Coordinates of N, CA, C and O in Angstrom, one line a residue:
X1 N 103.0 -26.3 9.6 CA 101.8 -26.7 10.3 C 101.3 -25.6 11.2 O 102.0 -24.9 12.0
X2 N 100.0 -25.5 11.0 CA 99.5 -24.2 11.9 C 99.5 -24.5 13.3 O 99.0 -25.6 13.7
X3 N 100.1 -23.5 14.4 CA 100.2 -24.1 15.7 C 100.0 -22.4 16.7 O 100.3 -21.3 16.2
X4 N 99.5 -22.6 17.6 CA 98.5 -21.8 18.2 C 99.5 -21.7 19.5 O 99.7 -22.9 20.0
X5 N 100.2 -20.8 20.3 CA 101.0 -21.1 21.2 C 100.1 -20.1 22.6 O 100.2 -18.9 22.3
X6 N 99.5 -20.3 23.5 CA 98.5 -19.5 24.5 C 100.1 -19.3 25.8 O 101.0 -20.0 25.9
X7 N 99.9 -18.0 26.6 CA 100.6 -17.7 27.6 C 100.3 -16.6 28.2 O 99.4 -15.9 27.7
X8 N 100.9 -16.2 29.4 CA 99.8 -14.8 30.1 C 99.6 -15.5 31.1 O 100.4 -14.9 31.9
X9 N 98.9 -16.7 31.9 CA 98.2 -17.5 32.5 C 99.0 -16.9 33.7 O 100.0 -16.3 33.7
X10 N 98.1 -17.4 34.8 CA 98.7 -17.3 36.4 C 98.0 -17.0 37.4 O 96.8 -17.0 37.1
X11 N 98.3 -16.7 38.8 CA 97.5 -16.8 39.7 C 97.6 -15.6 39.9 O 98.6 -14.9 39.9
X12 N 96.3 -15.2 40.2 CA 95.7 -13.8 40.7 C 94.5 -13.8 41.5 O 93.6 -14.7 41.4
X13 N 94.2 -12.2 43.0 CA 93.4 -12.1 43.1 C 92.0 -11.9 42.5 O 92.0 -11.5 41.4
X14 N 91.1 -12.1 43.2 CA 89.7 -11.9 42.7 C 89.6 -9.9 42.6 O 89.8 -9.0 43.3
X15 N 89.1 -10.1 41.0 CA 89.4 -8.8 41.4 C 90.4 -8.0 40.4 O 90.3 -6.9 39.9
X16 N 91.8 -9.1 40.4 CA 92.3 -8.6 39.5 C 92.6 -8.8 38.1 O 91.5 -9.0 37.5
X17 N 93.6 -8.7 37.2 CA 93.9 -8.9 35.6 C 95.1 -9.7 35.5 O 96.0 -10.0 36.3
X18 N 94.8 -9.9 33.7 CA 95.7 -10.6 33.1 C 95.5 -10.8 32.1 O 94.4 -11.2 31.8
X19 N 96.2 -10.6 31.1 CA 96.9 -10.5 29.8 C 97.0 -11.5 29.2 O 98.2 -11.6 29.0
X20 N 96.2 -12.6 28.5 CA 96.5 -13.4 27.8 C 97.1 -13.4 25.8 O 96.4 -13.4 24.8
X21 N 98.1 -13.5 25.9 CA 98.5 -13.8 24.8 C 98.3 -15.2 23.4 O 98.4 -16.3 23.9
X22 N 98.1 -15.1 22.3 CA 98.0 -16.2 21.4 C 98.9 -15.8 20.1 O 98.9 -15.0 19.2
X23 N 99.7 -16.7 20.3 CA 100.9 -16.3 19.1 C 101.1 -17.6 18.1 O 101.4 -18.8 18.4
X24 N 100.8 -16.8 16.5 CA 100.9 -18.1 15.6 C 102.4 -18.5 15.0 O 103.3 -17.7 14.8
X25 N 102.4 -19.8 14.7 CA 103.4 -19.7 14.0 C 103.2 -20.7 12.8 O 102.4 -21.6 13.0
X26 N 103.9 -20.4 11.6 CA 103.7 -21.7 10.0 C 101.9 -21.8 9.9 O 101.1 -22.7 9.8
X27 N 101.8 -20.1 9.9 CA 100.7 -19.9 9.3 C 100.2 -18.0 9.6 O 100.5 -17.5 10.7
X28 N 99.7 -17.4 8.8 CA 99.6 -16.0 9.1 C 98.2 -15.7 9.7 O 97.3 -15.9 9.0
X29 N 97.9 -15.2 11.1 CA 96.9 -14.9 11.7 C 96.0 -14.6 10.8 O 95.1 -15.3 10.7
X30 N 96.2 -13.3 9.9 CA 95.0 -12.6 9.9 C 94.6 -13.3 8.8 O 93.5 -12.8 8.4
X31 N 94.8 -14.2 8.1 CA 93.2 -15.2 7.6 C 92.5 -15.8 8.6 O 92.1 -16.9 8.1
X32 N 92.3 -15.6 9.6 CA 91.5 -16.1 10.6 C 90.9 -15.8 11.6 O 91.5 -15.8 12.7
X33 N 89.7 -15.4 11.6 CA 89.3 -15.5 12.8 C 90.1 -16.0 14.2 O 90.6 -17.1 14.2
X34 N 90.2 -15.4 15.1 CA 90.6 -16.5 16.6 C 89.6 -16.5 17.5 O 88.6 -15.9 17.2
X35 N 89.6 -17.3 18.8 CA 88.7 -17.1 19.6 C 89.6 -18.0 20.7 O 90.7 -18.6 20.7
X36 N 88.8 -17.6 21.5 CA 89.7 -17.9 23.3 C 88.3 -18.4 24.0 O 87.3 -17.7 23.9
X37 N 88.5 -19.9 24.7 CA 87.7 -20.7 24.9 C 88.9 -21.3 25.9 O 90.1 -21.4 25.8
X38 N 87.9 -21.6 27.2 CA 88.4 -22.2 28.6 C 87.6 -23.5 28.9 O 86.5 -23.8 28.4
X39 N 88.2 -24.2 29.8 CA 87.8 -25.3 30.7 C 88.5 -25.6 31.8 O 89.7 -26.0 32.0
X40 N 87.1 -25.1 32.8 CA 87.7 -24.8 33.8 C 87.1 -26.9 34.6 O 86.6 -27.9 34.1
X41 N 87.6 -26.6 35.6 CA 88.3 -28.4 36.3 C 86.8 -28.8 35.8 O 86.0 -28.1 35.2
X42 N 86.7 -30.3 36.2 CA 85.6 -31.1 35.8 C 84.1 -30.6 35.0 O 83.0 -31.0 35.3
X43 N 84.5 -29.4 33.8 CA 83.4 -29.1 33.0 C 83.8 -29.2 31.5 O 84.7 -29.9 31.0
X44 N 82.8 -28.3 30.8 CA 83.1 -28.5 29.3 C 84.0 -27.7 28.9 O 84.5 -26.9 29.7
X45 N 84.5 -27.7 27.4 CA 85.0 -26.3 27.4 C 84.0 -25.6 26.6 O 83.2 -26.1 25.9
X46 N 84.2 -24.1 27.0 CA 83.7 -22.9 26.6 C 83.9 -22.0 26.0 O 84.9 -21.5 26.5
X47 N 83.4 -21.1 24.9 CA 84.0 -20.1 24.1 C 83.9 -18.9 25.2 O 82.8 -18.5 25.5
X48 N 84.7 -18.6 25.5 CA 85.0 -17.0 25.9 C 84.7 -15.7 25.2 O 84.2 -14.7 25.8
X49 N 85.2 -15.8 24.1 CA 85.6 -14.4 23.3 C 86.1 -14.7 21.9 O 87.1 -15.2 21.6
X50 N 85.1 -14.3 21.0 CA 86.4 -14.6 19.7 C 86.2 -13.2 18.7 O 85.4 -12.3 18.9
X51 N 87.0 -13.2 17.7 CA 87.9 -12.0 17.2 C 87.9 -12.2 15.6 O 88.8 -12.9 15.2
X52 N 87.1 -11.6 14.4 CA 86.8 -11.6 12.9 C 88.6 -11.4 12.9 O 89.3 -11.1 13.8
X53 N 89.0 -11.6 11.3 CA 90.1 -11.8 11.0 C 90.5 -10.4 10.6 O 91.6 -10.0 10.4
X54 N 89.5 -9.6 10.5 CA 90.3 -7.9 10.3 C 90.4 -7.5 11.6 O 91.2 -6.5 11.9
X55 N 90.0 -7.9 12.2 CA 89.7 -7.3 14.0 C 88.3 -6.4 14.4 O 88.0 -6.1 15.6
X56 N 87.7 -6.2 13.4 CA 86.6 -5.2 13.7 C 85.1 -5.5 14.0 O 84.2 -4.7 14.0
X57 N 84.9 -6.9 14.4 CA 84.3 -7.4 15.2 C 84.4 -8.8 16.0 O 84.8 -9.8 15.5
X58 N 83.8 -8.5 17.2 CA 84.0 -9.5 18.4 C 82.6 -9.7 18.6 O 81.5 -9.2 18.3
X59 N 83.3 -11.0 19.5 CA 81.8 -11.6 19.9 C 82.5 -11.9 22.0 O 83.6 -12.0 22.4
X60 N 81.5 -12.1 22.7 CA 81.7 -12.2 24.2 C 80.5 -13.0 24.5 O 79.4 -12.9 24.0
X61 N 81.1 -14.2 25.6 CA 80.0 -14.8 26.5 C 79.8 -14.2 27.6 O 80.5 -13.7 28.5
X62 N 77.9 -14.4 27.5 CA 77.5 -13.1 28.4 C 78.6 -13.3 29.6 O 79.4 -12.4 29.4
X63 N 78.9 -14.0 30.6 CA 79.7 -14.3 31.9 C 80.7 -13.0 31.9 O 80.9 -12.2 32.7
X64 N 81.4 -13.2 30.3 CA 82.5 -12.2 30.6 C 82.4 -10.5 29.7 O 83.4 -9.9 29.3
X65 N 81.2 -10.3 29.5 CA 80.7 -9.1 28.6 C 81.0 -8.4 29.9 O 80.7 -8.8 31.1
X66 N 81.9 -6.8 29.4 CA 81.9 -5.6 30.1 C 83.5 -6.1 31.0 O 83.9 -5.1 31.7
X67 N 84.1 -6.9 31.0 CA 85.3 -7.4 31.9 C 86.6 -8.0 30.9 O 87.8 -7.8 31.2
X68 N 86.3 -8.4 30.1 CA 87.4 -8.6 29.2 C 87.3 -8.3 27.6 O 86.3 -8.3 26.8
X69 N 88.3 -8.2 27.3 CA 88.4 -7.6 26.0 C 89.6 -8.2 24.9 O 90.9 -8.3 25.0
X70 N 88.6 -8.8 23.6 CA 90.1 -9.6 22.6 C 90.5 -8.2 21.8 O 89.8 -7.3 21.5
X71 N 91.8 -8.5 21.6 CA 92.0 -7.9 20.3 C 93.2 -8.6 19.6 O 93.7 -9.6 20.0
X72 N 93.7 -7.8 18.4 CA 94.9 -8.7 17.5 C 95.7 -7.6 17.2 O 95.5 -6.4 17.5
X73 N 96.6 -8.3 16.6 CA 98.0 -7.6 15.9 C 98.4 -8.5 15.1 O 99.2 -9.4 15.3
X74 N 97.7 -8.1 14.0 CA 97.9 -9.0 12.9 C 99.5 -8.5 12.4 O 99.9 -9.1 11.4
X75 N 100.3 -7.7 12.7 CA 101.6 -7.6 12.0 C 102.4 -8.2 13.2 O 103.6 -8.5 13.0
X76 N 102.0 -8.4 14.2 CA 103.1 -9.7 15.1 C 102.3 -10.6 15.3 O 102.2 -11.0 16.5
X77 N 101.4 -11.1 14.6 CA 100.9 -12.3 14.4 C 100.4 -13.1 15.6 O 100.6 -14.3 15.9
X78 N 99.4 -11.8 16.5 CA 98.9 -12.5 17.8 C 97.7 -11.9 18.2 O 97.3 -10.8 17.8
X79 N 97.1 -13.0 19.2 CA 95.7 -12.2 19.4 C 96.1 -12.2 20.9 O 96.7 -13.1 21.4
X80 N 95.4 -10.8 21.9 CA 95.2 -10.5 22.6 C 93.7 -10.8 23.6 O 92.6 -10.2 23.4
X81 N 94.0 -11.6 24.8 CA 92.9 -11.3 25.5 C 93.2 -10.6 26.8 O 94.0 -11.1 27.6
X82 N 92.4 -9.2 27.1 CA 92.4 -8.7 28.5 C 91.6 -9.0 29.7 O 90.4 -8.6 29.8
X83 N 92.0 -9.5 30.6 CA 91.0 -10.0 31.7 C 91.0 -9.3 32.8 O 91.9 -9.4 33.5
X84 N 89.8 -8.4 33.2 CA 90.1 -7.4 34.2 C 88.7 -7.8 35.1 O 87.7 -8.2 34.5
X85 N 88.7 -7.7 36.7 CA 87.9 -7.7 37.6 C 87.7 -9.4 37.6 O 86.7 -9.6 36.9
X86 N 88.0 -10.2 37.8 CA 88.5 -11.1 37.6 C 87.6 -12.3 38.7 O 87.5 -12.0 39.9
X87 N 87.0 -13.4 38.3 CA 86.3 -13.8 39.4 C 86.7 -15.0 39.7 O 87.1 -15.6 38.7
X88 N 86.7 -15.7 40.7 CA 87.1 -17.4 41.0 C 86.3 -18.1 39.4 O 86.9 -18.7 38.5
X89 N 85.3 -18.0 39.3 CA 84.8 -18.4 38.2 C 85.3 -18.5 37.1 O 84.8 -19.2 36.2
X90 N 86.4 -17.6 36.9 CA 87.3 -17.5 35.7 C 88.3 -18.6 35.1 O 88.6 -19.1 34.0
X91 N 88.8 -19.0 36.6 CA 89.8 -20.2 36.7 C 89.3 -21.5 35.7 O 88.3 -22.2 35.7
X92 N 90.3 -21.4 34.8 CA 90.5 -22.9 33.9 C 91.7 -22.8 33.1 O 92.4 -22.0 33.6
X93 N 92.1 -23.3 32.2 CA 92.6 -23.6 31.4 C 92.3 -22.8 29.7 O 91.4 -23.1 28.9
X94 N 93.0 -22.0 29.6 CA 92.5 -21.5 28.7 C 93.4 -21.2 27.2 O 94.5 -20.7 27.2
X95 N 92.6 -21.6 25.9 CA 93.3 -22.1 24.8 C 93.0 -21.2 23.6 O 91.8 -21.3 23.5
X96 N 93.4 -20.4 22.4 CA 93.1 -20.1 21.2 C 93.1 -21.0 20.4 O 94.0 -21.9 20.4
X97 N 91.9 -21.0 19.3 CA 91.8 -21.9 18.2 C 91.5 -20.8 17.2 O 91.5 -19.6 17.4
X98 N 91.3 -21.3 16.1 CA 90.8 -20.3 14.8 C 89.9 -20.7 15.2 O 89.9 -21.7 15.9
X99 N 88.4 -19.7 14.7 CA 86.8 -20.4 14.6 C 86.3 -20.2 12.9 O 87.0 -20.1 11.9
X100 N 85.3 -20.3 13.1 CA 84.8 -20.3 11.8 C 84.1 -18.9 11.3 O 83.7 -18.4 12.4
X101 N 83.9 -18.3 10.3 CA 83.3 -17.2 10.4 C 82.2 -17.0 9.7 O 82.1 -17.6 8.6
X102 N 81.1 -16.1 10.0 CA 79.8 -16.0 8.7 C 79.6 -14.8 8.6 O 79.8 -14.1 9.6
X103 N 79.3 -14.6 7.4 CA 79.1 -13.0 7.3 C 80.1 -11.8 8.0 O 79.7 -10.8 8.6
X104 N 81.3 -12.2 8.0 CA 82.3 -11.1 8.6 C 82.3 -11.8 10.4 O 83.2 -11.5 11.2
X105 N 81.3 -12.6 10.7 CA 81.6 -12.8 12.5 C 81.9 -13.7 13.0 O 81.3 -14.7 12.8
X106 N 83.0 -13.6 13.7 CA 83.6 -15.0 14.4 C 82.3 -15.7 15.0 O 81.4 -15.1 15.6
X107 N 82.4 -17.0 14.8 CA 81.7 -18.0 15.7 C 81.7 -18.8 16.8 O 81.6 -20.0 16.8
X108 N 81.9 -17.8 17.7 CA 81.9 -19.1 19.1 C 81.5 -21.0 18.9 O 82.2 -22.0 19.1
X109 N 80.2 -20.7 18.6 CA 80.1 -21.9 18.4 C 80.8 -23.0 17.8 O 80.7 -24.1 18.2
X110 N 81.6 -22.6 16.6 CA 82.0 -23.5 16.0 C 84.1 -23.3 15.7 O 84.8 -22.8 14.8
X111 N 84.5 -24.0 17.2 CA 86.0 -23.7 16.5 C 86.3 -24.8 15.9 O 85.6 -25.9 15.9
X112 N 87.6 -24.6 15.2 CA 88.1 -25.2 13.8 C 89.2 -26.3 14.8 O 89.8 -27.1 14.1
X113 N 89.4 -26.3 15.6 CA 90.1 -27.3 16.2 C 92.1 -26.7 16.2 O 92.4 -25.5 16.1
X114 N 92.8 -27.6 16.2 CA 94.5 -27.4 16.7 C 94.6 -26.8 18.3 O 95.1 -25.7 18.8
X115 N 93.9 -27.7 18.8 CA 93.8 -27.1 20.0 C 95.3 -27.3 20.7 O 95.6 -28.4 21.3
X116 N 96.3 -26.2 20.8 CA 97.2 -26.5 22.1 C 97.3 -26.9 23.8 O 96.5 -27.5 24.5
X117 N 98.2 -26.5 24.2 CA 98.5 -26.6 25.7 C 97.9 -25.8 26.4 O 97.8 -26.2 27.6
X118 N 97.3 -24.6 26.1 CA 96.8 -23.8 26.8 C 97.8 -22.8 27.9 O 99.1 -22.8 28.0
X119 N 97.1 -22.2 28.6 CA 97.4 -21.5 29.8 C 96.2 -21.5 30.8 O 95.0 -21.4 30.7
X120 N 97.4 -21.8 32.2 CA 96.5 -21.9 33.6 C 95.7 -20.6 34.0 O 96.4 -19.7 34.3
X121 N 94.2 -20.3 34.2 CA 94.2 -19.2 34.9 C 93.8 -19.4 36.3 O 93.1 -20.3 36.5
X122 N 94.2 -18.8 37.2 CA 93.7 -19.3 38.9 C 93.4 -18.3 39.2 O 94.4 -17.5 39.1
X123 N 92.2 -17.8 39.7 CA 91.7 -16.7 40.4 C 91.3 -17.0 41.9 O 90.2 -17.4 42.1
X124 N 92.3 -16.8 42.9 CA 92.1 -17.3 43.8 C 92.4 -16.4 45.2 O 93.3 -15.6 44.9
X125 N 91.9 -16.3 46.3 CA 92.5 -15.3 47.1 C 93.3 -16.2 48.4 O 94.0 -15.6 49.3

């Protein structure tokens, strides 16, 4: 069963980083696209960042363009999100899904669902 495991999460200043990890397992990443999508307290969730299944193109919501960065390792079977300069606004909950793809590009808009447990982020001083 394809299962999506998110970790990295934690409390940090404003300002600073963090490393989110997505590791698959009973299924091989790189047929997929991924993408990293948050919800933070009483809102929707949001696509963040998502990642084409060769790696060679991404997509970013304007909020976090120039500040964080996906990438993969399709031979340990994980996708990478880096989160640097970091703002209270960042804080949610945040989860990998596969998305869908067109013409070679992940789509924010449309993820494929197995949504896990996620990871906490708290950007807080």
């Amino acid at each position: 069963q394809l299962q999506l495991v998110e970790s990295g999460g934690g409390l940090v200043q404003p300002g600073g980083s963090l490393r989110l990890s997505c590791a698959a397992s009973g299924f091989t990443l790189d047929d997929y696209a991924i993408g990293w999508f948050r919800q933070a307290p009483g809102k929707e969730r949001d696509g963040v960042s998502c990642i084409n299944s060769s790696g060679d193109s991404t997509n970013y919501a304007d909020s976090v363009k120039g500040r964080f960065t996906i990438s993969r390792d399709n031979a340990k079977n994980t996708v990478y999100l880096q989160m640097n300069s970091l703002k209270p606004e960042d804080t949610g909950v945040y989860y990998c899904v596969p998305t869908r793809s067109l013409f070679g590009r992940c789509q924010l808009s449309h993820p494929l669902g197995y949504w896990g447990q996620g990871t906490q982020v708290t950007v807080s001083s």
